[in-house]
Amino acid sequence: MASLDRVKVLVLGDSGVGKSSLVHLLCQNQVLGNPSWTVGCSVDVRVHDYKEGTPEEKTYYIELWDVGGSVGSASSVKSTRAVFYNSVNGIILVHDLTNKKSSQNLYRWSLEALNRDLVPTGVLVTNGDYDREQFADNQIPLLVIGTKLDQIHETKRHEVLTRTAFLAEDFNAEEINLVIEKRYFLRDGNQIPGFPDRKRFGGGTLKSLHYD
Amino acid sequence: MSFLIDSSIMITSQILFFGFGWLFFMRQLFKDYEVRQYVVQVIFSVTFAFSCTMFELIIFEILGVLNSSSRYFHWKMNLCVILLILVFMVPFYIGYFIVSNIRLLHKQRLLFSCLLWLTFMYFFWKLGDPFPILSPKHGILSIEQLISRVGVIGVTLMALLSGFGAVNCPYTYMSYFLRNVTDTDILALERRLLQTMDMIISKKKRMAMTRRTMFQKGEVHNKPSGFWGMIKSVTTSAPGSENLTLIQQEVDALEELSRQLFLETTDLYATKERIEYSKTFKGKYFNFLGYFFSIYCVWKIFMATINIVFDRVGKTDPVTRGIEITVNYLGIQFDVKFWSQHISFILVGIIIVTSIRGLLITLTKGMYFVSSVLLIRMSMPLEYRTIITEVLGELQFNFYHRWFDVIFLVSALSSILFLYLAHKQAPEKHMAP
């Protein structure tokens, strides 16, 4: 079992955006019934067939590391969190479509995760400032996921979606907007739109998804 | 004419406070979240504005600004409005929001929140019975009744908080209590954390693979749903699923362990930072202050005990006594009365302002303000007590002082016990070789 290659993917985002629900949905193909706060980090594993159906098919274990907390946490919490950012193969940034601040905080989240991995070149990043240059030479694929699409009223959806499209461009990331239905009916995992995209991203070692 | 001028001054200051409260709410309290219900923000700012105007009125009273009759009028009006908000609006909205979060009662939100509010009022009224606050002169629904009840709750809360603060403050500031944390300790703990995570991952991999092979073989593994499902699963459970539940239990235990380790590591990092901070100048300064403050807190606890044991009510405040003693010792010609008023007043103001900051983060602001007015009365020299007494009626102030002392003592002692236990428990965990 352990002989399969491992792929480590971080799931980052503000409190309450739906990271744990997302991870649970991806790994257990079930909707999480009673979400509660994540303390520390919770991991889940998904077995994935990369390039299914082709002769190059390979099975991978994708580890989804769901890190809890907020960007404004005390520096002691941040230092502890940094332990989880070692040797990451990919990052999923989750934000809540009904909450603008969670989208803005994604910049800070990505900085926190990426700075850990960057070889220190002596260039110090100023606190919280966003600079597209920093993401230019980033080798780690990023995926931006927006949740709770169903809670936005029909008329506002277009405006929200354009905003998130800009966000994804800034990161040079791929974007998926999701509904994670919790209340009314169970969703089978395959019906989530963008799942085929997920499969495309999930495999592969350091395959860059940049639009250069 | 002067009444109009005074009123306009009051109203502009109220609007200023309102704006300030609004900004504070947005910047400090809700920095990382988005506020969706603006009602909350409005109520918060309104309460804040009125509470501040009450203090403003007290200041005006002492300094003798504005016409006395207009002051009196504004004072009464302010008090009425605050009580109205406090007893009617805030509990109602709290109940409303609680009820709207419960899915079952979503339809009849209004009805249930009214019910909740009525229960609250009932208990609120019942609160008054065991305490000696019913005076035969005033009626049932007078201001005095409401104030006395609010006052009891507020004084209790304030005493609890000051008791805890009196103990916690020196504990935090003084470096004597800081445990020694080295980098190797932190690294060791981090390694343990990562090892635990790896164990969790390997177990989950086994589970995922087992599930996959079971699925491919055609055994559909469903969680037992419903009564009959559970009974069925007891008798006909595939060996694969039994294995899974076993592993699941192990995983749960490991996850709990990982959470513990995470929290401990965070603790160690925080302690390390505090140690570094205490080596800087600012840190040393605060450490010094901490010693002074701890002496003050110990003294307060001592005084509270004496007050209770010897059945004495505090008549003069500590600052005046202190200044009297110093002046007599140094033999300087000092107009004690004049300065002590102002100094004690400023001290009270500082205490309240610093506690405001801490308390603006909690919900009991309104009660806090009313009860602190009651307690300010104790710190103010006799001349100024008249107007407050006039407005607030003949509340039994002595009772409040006694009650405050008791609760303060209880809270301080229990927080000492609590902190001692917490302190003792921690070093044993990670100082092991």
Tab-separated table of C-alpha atoms in Angstrom, chain A residues 1-2 4 6 14-15 27-28 30 39-45 47-49 59 61 63 65 70-72 75-77 79-81 83-84 86 96 98-101 105 108 151 183, chain B residues 26 30-36 103 106 190 193-194 197-198 200-202 204-212 216 222-223 248 255 258-259 261-263 265-267 269-271 273:
chain	number	residue	atom	x	y	z
A	1	MET	CA	0.000	0.000	0.000
A	2	ALA	CA	2.633	2.474	0.985
A	4	LEU	CA	2.307	4.085	-4.094
A	6	ARG	CA	2.429	10.233	-2.243
A	14	ASP	CA	-10.328	31.109	6.763
A	15	SER	CA	-12.404	29.602	9.520
A	27	CYS	CA	-12.298	11.533	0.343
A	28	GLN	CA	-15.402	9.863	1.643
A	30	GLN	CA	-20.214	11.790	1.479
A	39	VAL	CA	-7.989	22.298	15.785
A	40	GLY	CA	-4.521	21.889	14.399
A	41	CYS	CA	-4.521	19.862	11.245
A	42	SER	CA	-6.680	17.046	10.030
A	43	VAL	CA	-5.594	14.804	7.205
A	44	ASP	CA	-7.581	12.697	4.827
A	45	VAL	CA	-6.535	10.458	2.000
A	47	VAL	CA	-6.898	7.139	-3.778
A	48	HIS	CA	-6.729	8.537	-7.227
A	49	ASP	CA	-6.066	7.054	-10.644
A	59	THR	CA	-2.568	5.209	-8.803
A	61	TYR	CA	-2.543	8.598	-2.725
A	63	GLU	CA	-3.151	13.475	1.120
A	65	TRP	CA	-3.974	18.378	4.810
A	70	SER	CA	-7.139	32.140	10.729
A	71	VAL	CA	-4.608	34.424	9.103
A	72	GLY	CA	-4.622	36.810	11.983
A	75	SER	CA	2.564	34.214	15.786
A	76	SER	CA	2.939	31.205	18.040
A	77	VAL	CA	0.082	29.498	16.203
A	79	SER	CA	4.952	28.997	13.839
A	80	THR	CA	3.284	25.772	14.812
A	81	ARG	CA	1.324	25.658	11.578
A	83	VAL	CA	5.461	22.575	10.556
A	84	PHE	CA	2.806	21.287	8.170
A	86	ASN	CA	7.022	21.067	4.446
A	96	ASP	CA	-16.438	31.598	1.036
A	98	THR	CA	-20.690	34.928	0.647
A	99	ASN	CA	-17.858	36.486	2.597
A	100	LYS	CA	-15.552	38.942	0.842
A	101	LYS	CA	-12.965	39.016	3.583
A	105	ASN	CA	-7.321	36.741	3.168
A	108	ARG	CA	-2.066	36.155	3.131
A	151	GLN	CA	-26.337	30.711	-0.573
A	183	ARG	CA	-28.689	20.591	4.500
B	26	MET	CA	-15.622	47.380	12.604
B	30	PHE	CA	-14.695	42.145	13.729
B	31	LYS	CA	-11.428	42.563	11.928
B	32	ASP	CA	-11.360	39.202	10.234
B	33	TYR	CA	-15.030	38.515	9.765
B	34	GLU	CA	-17.758	40.124	7.800
B	35	VAL	CA	-20.782	41.465	9.589
B	36	ARG	CA	-23.972	40.553	7.900
B	103	ARG	CA	-33.249	24.954	12.367
B	106	HIS	CA	-36.976	28.682	11.911
B	190	GLU	CA	7.183	19.060	16.513
B	193	LEU	CA	3.454	15.848	16.000
B	194	LEU	CA	4.635	14.988	12.507
B	197	MET	CA	0.314	12.781	11.479
B	198	ASP	CA	2.233	10.176	9.498
B	200	ILE	CA	-2.768	8.822	10.876
B	201	ILE	CA	-2.027	9.035	7.172
B	202	SER	CA	-0.829	5.456	6.870
B	204	LYS	CA	-6.166	6.237	6.475
B	205	LYS	CA	-4.411	4.922	3.407
B	206	ARG	CA	-5.147	1.406	4.494
B	207	MET	CA	-8.769	2.297	5.050
B	208	ALA	CA	-9.083	3.963	1.677
B	209	MET	CA	-7.487	1.059	-0.124
B	210	THR	CA	-9.680	-1.440	1.728
B	211	ARG	CA	-12.764	0.513	0.814
B	212	ARG	CA	-11.694	0.692	-2.762
B	216	GLN	CA	-14.508	-3.048	-6.711
B	222	ASN	CA	-23.060	1.487	3.866
B	223	LYS	CA	-23.113	3.071	7.255
B	248	GLN	CA	-11.291	4.061	12.496
B	255	GLU	CA	-6.303	12.483	15.830
B	258	SER	CA	-2.371	15.174	17.288
B	259	ARG	CA	-4.668	17.954	18.460
B	261	LEU	CA	0.348	17.961	20.508
B	262	PHE	CA	-0.572	20.897	18.313
B	263	LEU	CA	-1.905	22.842	21.266
B	265	THR	CA	3.482	23.174	20.626
B	266	THR	CA	1.582	26.425	20.302
B	267	ASP	CA	1.901	26.888	24.029
B	269	TYR	CA	6.068	28.845	21.091
B	270	ALA	CA	4.061	31.397	23.012
B	271	THR	CA	6.149	30.892	26.131
B	273	GLU	CA	8.146	34.503	22.733
